[in-house]
XYZ file of C-alpha atoms in Angstrom:
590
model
C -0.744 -4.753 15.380
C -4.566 -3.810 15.624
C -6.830 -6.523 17.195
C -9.051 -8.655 15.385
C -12.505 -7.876 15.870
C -14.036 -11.854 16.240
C -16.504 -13.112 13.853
C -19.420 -12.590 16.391
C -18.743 -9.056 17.355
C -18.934 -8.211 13.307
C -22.198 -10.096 12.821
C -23.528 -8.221 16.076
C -22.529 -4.888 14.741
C -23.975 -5.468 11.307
C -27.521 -7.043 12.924
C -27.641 -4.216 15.375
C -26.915 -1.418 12.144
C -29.598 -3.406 9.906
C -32.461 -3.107 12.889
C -31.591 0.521 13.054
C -31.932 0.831 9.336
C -35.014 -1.499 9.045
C -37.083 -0.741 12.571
C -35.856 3.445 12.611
C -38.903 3.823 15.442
C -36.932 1.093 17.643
C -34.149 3.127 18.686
C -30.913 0.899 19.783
C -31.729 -3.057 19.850
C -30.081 -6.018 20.801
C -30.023 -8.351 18.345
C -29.341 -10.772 20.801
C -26.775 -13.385 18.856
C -26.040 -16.525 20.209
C -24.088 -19.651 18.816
C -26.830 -21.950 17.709
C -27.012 -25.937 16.539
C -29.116 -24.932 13.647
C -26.410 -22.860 12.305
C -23.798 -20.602 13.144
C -25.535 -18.399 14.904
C -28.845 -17.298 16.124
C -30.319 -13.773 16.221
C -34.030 -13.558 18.533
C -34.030 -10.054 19.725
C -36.889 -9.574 16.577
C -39.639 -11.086 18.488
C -38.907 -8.816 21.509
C -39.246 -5.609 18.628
C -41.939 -7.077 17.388
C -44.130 -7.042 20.762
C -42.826 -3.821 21.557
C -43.944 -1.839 18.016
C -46.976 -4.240 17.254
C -45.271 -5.993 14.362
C -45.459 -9.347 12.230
C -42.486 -10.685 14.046
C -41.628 -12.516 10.655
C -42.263 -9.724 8.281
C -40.019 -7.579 10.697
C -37.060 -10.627 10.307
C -37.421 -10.213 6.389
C -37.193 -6.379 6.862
C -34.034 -6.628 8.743
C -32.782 -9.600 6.673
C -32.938 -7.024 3.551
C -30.985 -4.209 5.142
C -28.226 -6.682 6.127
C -24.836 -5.237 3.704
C -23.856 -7.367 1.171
C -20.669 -8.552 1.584
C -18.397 -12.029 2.530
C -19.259 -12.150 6.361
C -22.503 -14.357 5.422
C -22.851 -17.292 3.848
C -26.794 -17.726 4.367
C -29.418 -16.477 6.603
C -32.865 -18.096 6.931
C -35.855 -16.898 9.399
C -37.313 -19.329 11.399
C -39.926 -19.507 13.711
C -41.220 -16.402 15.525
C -38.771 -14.228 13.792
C -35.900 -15.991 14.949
C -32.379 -15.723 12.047
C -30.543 -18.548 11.292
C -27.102 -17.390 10.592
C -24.158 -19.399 8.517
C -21.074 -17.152 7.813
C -19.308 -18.043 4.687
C -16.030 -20.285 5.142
C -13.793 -17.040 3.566
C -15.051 -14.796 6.386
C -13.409 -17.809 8.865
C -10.440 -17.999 7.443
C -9.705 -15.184 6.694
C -10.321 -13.683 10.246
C -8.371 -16.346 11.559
C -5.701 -15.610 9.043
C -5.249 -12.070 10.531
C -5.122 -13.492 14.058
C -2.381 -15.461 13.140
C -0.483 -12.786 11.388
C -0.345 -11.216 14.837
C 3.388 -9.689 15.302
C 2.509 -9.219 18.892
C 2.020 -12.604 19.772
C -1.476 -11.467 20.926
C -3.528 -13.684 18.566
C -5.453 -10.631 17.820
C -6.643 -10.113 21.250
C -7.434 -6.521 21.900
C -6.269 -4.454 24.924
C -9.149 -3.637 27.279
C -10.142 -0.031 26.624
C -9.945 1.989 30.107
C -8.119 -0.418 31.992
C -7.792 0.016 35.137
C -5.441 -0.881 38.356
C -5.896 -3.763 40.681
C -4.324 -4.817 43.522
C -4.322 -8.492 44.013
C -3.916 -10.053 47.008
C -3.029 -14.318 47.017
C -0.729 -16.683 48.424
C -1.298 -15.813 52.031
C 1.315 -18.540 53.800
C 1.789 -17.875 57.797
C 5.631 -17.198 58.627
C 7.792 -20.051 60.963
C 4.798 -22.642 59.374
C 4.542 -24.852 57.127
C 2.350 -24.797 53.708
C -0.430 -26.829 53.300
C -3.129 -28.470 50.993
C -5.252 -25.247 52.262
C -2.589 -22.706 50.528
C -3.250 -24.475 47.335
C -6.187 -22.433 45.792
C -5.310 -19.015 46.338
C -1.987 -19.202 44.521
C -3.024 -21.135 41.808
C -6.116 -18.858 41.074
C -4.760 -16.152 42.331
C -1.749 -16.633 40.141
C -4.123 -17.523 36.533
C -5.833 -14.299 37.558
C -2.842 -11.707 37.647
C -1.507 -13.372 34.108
C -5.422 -13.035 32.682
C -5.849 -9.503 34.144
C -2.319 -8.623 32.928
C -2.785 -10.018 29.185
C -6.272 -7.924 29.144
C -4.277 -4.764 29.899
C -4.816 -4.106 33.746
C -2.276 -2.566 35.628
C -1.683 -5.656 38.456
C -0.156 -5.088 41.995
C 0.246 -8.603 43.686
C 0.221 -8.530 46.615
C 1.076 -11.620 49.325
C -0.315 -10.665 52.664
C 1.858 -13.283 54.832
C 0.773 -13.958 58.652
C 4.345 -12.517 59.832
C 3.095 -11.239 63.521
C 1.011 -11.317 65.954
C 1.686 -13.136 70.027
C 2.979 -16.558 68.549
C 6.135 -14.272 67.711
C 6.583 -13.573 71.517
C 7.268 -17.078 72.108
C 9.760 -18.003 69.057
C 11.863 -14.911 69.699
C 12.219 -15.792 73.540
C 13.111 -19.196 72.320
C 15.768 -17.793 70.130
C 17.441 -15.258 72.539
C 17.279 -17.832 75.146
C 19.074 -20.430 72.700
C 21.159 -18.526 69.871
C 21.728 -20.169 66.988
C 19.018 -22.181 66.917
C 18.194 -21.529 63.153
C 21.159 -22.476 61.797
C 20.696 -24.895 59.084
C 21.382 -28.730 59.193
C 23.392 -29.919 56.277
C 22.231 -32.054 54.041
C 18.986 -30.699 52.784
C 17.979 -28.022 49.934
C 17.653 -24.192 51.023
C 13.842 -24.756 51.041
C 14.172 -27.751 52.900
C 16.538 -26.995 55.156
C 14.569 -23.741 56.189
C 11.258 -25.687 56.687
C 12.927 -28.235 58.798
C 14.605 -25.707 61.204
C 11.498 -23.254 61.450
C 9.566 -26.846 62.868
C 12.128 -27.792 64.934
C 12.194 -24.311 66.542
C 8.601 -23.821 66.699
C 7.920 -27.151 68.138
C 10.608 -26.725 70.761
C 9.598 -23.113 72.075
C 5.664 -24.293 72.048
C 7.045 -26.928 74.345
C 8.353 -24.960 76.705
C 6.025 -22.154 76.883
C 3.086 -24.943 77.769
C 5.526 -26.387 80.420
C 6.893 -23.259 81.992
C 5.188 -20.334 83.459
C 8.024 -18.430 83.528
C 9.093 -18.443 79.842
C 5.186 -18.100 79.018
C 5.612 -14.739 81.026
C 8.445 -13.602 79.309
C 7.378 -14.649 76.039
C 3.880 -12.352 76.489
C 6.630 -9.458 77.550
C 8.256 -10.077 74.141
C 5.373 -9.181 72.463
C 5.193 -6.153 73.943
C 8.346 -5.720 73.096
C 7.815 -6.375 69.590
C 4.814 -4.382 68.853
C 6.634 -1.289 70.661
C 9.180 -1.888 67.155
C 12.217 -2.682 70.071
C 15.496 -3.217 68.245
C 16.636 -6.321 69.040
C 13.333 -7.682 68.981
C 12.700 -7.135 65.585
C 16.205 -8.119 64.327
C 15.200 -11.828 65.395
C 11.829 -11.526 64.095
C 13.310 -10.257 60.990
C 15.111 -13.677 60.911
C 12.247 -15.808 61.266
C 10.998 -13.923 58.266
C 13.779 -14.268 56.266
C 13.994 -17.824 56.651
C 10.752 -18.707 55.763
C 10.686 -16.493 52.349
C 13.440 -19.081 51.741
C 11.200 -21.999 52.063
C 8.011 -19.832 50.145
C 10.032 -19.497 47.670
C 11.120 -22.961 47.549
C 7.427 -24.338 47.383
C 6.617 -22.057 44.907
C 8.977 -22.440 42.684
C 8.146 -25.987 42.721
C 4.225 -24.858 41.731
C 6.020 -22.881 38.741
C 4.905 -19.786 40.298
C 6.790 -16.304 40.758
C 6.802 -14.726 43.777
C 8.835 -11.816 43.445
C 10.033 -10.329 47.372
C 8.327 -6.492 47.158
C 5.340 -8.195 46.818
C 5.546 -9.556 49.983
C 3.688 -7.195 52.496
C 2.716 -9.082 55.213
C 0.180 -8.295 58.308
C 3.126 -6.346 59.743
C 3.683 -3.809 56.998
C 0.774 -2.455 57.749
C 1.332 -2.329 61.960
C 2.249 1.709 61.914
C -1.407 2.522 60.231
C -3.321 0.678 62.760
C -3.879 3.186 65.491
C -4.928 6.042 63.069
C -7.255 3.198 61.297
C -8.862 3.029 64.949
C -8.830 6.450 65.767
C -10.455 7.284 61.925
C -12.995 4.782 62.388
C -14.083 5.780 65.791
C -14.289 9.599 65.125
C -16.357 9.478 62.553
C -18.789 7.307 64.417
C -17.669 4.315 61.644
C -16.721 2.424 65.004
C -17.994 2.255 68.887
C -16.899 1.075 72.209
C -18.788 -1.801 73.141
C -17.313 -3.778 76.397
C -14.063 -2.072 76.056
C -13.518 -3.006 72.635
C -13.746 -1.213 69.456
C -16.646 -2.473 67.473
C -18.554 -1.965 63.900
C -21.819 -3.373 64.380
C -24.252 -4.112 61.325
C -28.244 -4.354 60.899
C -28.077 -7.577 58.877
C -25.124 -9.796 61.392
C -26.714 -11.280 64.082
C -25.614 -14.515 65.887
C -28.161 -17.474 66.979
C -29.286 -14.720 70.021
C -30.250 -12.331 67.751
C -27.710 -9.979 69.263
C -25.889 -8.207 66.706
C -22.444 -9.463 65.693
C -19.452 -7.152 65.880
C -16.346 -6.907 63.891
C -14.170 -6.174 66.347
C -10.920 -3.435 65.467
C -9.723 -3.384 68.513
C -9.663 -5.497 71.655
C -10.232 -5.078 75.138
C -6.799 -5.527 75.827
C -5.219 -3.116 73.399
C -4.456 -5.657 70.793
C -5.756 -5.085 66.862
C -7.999 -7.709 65.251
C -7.645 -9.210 61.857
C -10.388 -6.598 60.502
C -7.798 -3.336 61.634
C -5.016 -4.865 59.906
C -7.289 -5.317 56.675
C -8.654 -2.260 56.413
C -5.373 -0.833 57.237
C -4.617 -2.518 53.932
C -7.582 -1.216 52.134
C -6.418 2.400 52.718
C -2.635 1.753 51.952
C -4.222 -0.297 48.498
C -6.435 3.050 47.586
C -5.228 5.807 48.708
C -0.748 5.230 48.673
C -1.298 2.387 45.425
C -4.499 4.274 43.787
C -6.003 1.120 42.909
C -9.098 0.905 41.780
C -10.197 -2.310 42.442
C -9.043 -4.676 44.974
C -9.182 -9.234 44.761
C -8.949 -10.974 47.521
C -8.747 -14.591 46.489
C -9.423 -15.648 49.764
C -11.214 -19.119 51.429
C -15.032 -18.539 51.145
C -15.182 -19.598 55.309
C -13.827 -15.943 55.339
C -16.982 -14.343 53.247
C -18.710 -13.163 56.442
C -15.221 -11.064 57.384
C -14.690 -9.547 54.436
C -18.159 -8.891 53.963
C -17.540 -6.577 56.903
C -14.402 -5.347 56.352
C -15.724 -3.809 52.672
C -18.743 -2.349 53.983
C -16.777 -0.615 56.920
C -14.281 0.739 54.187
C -17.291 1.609 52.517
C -18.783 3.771 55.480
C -15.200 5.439 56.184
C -14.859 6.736 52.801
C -12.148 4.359 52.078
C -13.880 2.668 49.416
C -15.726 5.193 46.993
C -17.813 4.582 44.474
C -14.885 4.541 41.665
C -13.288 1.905 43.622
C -14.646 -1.467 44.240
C -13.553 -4.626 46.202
C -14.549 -7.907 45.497
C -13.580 -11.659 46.867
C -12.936 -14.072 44.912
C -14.178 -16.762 47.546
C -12.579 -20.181 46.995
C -14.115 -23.834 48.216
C -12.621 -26.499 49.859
C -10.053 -29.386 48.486
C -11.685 -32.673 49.095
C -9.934 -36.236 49.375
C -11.802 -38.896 47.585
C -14.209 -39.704 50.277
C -15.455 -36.018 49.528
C -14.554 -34.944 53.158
C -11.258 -32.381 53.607
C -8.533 -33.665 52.292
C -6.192 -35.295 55.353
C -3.246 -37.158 55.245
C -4.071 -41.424 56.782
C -3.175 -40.339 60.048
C -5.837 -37.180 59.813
C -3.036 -34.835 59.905
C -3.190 -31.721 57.098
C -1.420 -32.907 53.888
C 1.711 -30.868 53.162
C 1.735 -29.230 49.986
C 5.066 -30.166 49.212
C 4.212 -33.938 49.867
C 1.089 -33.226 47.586
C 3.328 -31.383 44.595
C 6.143 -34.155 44.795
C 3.715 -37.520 44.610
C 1.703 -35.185 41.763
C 5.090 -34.625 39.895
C 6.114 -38.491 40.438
C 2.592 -40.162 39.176
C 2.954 -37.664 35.986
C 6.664 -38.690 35.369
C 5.538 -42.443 35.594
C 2.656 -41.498 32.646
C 5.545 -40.081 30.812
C 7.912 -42.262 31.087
C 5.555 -44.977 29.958
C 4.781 -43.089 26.811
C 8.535 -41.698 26.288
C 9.886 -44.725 23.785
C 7.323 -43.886 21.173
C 9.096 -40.637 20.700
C 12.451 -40.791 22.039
C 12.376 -38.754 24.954
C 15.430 -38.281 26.697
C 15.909 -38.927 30.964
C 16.278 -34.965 30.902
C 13.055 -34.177 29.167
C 11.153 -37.247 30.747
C 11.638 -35.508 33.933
C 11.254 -31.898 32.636
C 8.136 -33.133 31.394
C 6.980 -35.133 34.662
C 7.506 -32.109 36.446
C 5.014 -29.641 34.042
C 2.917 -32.205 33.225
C 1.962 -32.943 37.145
C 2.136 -29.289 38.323
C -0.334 -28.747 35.300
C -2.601 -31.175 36.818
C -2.694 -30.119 40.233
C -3.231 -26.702 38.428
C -5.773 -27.418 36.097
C -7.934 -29.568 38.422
C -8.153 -26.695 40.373
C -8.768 -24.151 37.775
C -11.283 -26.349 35.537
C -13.626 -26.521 38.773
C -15.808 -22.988 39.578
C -13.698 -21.548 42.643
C -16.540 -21.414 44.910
C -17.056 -24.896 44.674
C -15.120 -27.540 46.682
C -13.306 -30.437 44.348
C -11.800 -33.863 45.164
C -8.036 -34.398 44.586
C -7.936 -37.510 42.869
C -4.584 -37.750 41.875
C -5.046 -41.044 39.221
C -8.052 -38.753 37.757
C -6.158 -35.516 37.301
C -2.753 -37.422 34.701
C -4.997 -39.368 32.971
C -4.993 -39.397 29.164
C -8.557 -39.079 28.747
C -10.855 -36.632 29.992
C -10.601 -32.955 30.953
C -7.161 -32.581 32.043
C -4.194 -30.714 31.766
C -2.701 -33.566 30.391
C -5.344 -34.061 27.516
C -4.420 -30.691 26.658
C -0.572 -30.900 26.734
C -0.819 -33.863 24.975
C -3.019 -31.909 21.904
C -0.157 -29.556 21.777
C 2.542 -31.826 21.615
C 0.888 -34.037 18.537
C 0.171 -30.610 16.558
C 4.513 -30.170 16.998
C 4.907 -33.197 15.522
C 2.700 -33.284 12.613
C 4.255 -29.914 12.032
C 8.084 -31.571 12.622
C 6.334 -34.123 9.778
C 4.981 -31.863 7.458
C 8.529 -31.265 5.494
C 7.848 -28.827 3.017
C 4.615 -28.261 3.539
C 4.097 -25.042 5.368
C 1.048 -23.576 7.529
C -0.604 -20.707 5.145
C -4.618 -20.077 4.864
C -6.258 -20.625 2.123
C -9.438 -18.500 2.253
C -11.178 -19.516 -1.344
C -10.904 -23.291 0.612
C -14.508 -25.074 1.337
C -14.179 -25.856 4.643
C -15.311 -29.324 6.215
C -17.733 -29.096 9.300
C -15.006 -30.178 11.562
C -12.824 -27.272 10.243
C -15.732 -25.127 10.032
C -15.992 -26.097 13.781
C -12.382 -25.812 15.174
C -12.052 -22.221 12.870
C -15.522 -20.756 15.008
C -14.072 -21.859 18.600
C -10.534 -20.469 17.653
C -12.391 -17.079 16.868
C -13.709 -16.851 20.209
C -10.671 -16.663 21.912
C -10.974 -13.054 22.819
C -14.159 -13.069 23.840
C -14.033 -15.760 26.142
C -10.703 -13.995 27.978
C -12.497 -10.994 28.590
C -15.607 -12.630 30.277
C -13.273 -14.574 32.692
C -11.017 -11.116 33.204
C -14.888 -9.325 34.118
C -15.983 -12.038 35.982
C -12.675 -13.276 37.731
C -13.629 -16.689 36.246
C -10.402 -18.551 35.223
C -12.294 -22.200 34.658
C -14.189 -20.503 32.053
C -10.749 -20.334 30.254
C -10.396 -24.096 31.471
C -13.543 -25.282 30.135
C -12.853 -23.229 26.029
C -8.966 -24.589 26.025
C -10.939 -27.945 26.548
C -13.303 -27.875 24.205
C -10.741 -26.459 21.817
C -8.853 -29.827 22.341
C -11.950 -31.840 21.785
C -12.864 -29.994 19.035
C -9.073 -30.894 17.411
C -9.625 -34.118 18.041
C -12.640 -34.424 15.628
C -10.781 -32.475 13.223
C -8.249 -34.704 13.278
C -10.554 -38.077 12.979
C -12.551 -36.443 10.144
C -9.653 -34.432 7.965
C -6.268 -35.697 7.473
C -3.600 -33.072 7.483
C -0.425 -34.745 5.926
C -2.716 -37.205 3.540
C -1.059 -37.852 0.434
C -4.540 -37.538 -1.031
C -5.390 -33.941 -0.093
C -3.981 -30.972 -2.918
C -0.804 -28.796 -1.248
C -3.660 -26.109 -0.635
C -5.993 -28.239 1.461
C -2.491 -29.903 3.315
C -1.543 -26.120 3.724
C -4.600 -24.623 5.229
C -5.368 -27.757 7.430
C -1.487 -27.302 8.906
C -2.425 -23.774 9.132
C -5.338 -24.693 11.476
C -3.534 -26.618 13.429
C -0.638 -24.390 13.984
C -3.199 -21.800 14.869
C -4.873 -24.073 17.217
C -1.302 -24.986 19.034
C -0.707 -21.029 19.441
C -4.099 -20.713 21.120
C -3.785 -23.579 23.718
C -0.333 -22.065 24.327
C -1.372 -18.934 24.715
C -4.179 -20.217 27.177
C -2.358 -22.809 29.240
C 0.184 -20.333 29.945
C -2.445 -17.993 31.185
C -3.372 -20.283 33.729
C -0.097 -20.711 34.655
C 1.075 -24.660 32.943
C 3.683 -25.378 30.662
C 3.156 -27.011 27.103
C 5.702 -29.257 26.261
C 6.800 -29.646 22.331
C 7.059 -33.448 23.182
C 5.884 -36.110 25.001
């Protein structure tokens, strides 16, 4: 099915086509609509016009009032002020509009495809192989996640990517450990896969840093092994292939418990990209790109200095022979362009990492890696705060494990549940179905409601309560539209466009019309708590609807009973449709 131009967009077109027809001498204007409390809307690109051709600014408003078509889109338009139009759009136009969104085959709501869509390579949920995930891995697979489903429903053509830490010299020490001791990741019964994995990567990790601190000898033959390793020796590898192995077992494990897919191409970690990095060097330092400095390879820029007003390198390569962060990156950036032909590249990476990246992109930049039809862009997240606003640590001041963090999340939603669950019969199997979607949906949607630059506190009590903007205020708005529906009996959802609309209906049909628009200004901006903050309002604006117009009333005619179950239907589809685009479930009940 087509898509469904939104109310706004048709007004724009039509005020844009009546300045062209009334002002001929002011070529193309911007009407410059915006939602208004006087009214509907709110047209003040006129005064503008008027400045620029000399005009009454208010004779120039009638002008353009009088080429305006006549048609059902408007209800009434009045000019106010300076030349400023007061627009109300006629309750038909509403419905109507949001009659053909619903009759959607696609599923889509009406939302169109972007037009020239493009492909992007994502790159998210960065965990470290043989260590544990922790409260710091939380952002980038959330957001990272809400942005490949946004950028995906839009029409882009998504690459995830998970860019693991999966080498470097720690290796050298855990795959000494393990030929010295074989066997030694061998699961203990008793625990899950995930589990079970975790527990054995910590218990070899800890043991091996043990002994290289308290033996000279192993902490030789440990550095050896990395040479070993990054010369791609057999035996080597097969053991650090192991390590790898059994951590994707525990990934997966924590990320299927945050709801998320992580599917094992996507997985192309610092070492996928360990054959490119000499010929990154050798590119970069041919063409000038890059310069010895000390021994090391170096890209040096105007506008990095440190506190000694020397300028601040990003170092390739090291004295030593070893290969930085920034040659494994940009190693990256080429495979991403010129073997994925992406056209843009997210990183939804920590903002403490701006300064790198900043780098890295500009170095692309000067090696031709990044042209000017390709552009990369980070989508810097802050920090996640305890309650005392200071980084969130566990009472001891240790890092909070995310699975710790996931299960108490999942057991303080259950409890909410639960409590709720005799009003409408829940069974034990959906009470903790529910617990589980209705907690991961708050660690979620705390996240996502807050701007990703900015740092947020985890307040756990905060993020299941009832009231306020939260995941569960939203689940919850879903779950009461099912059952009026479930009580509706013969009444059936259908629009009734020759309806007079209430203001709360009025209200509730102009924020489900926006739908669209709003997805395409987060999928532009990588914004995803702009999608937060409409799927809340959209709630909030249901729950006026619902104080000020009964649905089921036994007072209202079929027609109004049929058009009100229609909005609400229509309003269930949309926070669906958004929840699940951040990435949290709606239940039917709880």
């Amino acid at each position: 099915m087509a898509s469904v131009p939104s109310l706004a967009s048709t007004l724009q077109q039509q005020l844009a086509d009546a300045l062209t027809a009334a002002l001929p001498d002011a070529g193309t204007a911007d009407p410059l609509l915006r939602r208004s409390d006087r009214a509907d809307f709110q047209a003040n690109g006129i005064l503008a016009l008027a400045k620029k051709l000399k005009g009454n600014p208010r004779e120039l408003a009638g002008q353009v009032t009088a080429a305006l078509p006549a048609g059902e889109l408007i209800k009434d338009i009045e000019v106010s002020g300076p030349g400023f139009l007061n627009i109300t759009l006629a309750d038909r136009a509403i419905v109507e509009t949001l009659a053909a969104r619903a009759a959607d085959t696609e599923g889509r709501l009406g939302v169109p495809v972007a037009a020239g869509a493009g492909k992007t390579v994502i790159d998210y949920a960065q965990p470290n192989v043989a260590k544990e995930m922790h409260v710091g891995h939380l952002r980038s697979a959330v957001i990272g996640d809400a942005m490949v489903r946004i950028l995906e429903f839009t029409g882009e053509d998504v690459v995830r990517r998970h860019h693991i830490g999966d080498w470097g010299t720690q290796f050298g020490m855990l795959i000494q450990y393990l030929i010295e001791h074989p066997g030694a990741l061998k699961h203990e019964g008793g625990a899950s896969d995930g589990e079970a994995a975790m527990s054995t990567l910590n218990r070899v990790y800890k043991a091996s840093r043990a002994l290289f601190d308290s033996d000279e000898e192993f902490k030789a033959r440990s550095r050896d092994r990395v040479v070993a390793l990054q010369a791609g020796d057999a035996e080597t590898l097969e053991l650090w292939q192991g390590f790898v192995d059994e951590s994707k077992i525990y990934f997966h494990s924590v990320f299927d418990k945050l709801d998320m897919e992580v599917r094992d191409p996507d997985i192309v970690g610092e070492s996928g990209y360990n054959d490119m990095l000499e010929e990154t060097c050798r590119i970069l330092e041919e063409t000038g790109v890059a310069v010895r400095s000390e021994g090391a390879l170096c890209v040096f820029f105007d506008d990095v200095k440190g506190p000694d007003g020397n300028k601040v390198p990003l170092i390739v390569k090291k004295t030593n022979g070893g290969y930085g962060y920034a040659a494994t990156d940009l190693s990256a950036i080429r495979n991403r362009v010129q073997d994925l032909k992406a056209d843009t590249l997210l990183y939804v990476v920590d903002a403490r990492q701006s300064l790198h990246f900043k780098m890295v992109f500009e170095t692309a930049r000067r090696a031709g890696w990044l042209g000017d039809g390709v552009k990369a862009v980070q989508l810097a997240f802050g920090t996640v705060l305890g309650k005392d606003g200071k980084p969130f640590k566990t009472r001891e001041g240790t890092t909070v494990r995310l699975e710790d963090l996931l299960d108490e999340a999942v057991a303080r939603a259950t409890a909410v549940v639960r409590e709720k669950a005799g009003k409408v019969g829940l069974s034990e199997e959906e009470i903790v179905g529910n617990g589980r979607y209705v907690g991961i949906g708050a660690v979620k949607y705390a996240d996502l409601s807050t701007s990703a630059v900015r740092d947020y506190k985890f307040d756990l009590d905060q993020m299941v309560s009832l009231n306020g903007d939260t995941s569960v205020y939203l689940q919850y708005a879903y779950a009461r539209i099912q059952s009026i529906l479930r009580k509706a009996g013969d009444a059936v959802p259908a629009a009734h466009p020759e309806l007079a609309l209430a203001p709360a209906e009025r209200a509730l049909g102009l924020h489900l019309d926006q739908f669209g628009e709003v997805l395409a200004e987060v999928a532009a901006g990588y914004e995803p708590h702009k999608l937060a903050a409409y799927l809340y309002q959209l709630a909030s604006h249901l729950t006026t609807f619902y104080d000020q117009c009964q649905v089921l009333s036994p007072d209202n005619a079929p027609e109004v009973v049929e058009n009100r179950l229609f909005l609400v239907e229509l309003t269930a589809r949309t926070l669906h449709q958004g929840m699940a685009l951040l990435g949290i479930r709606t239940p039917e009940r709880l």
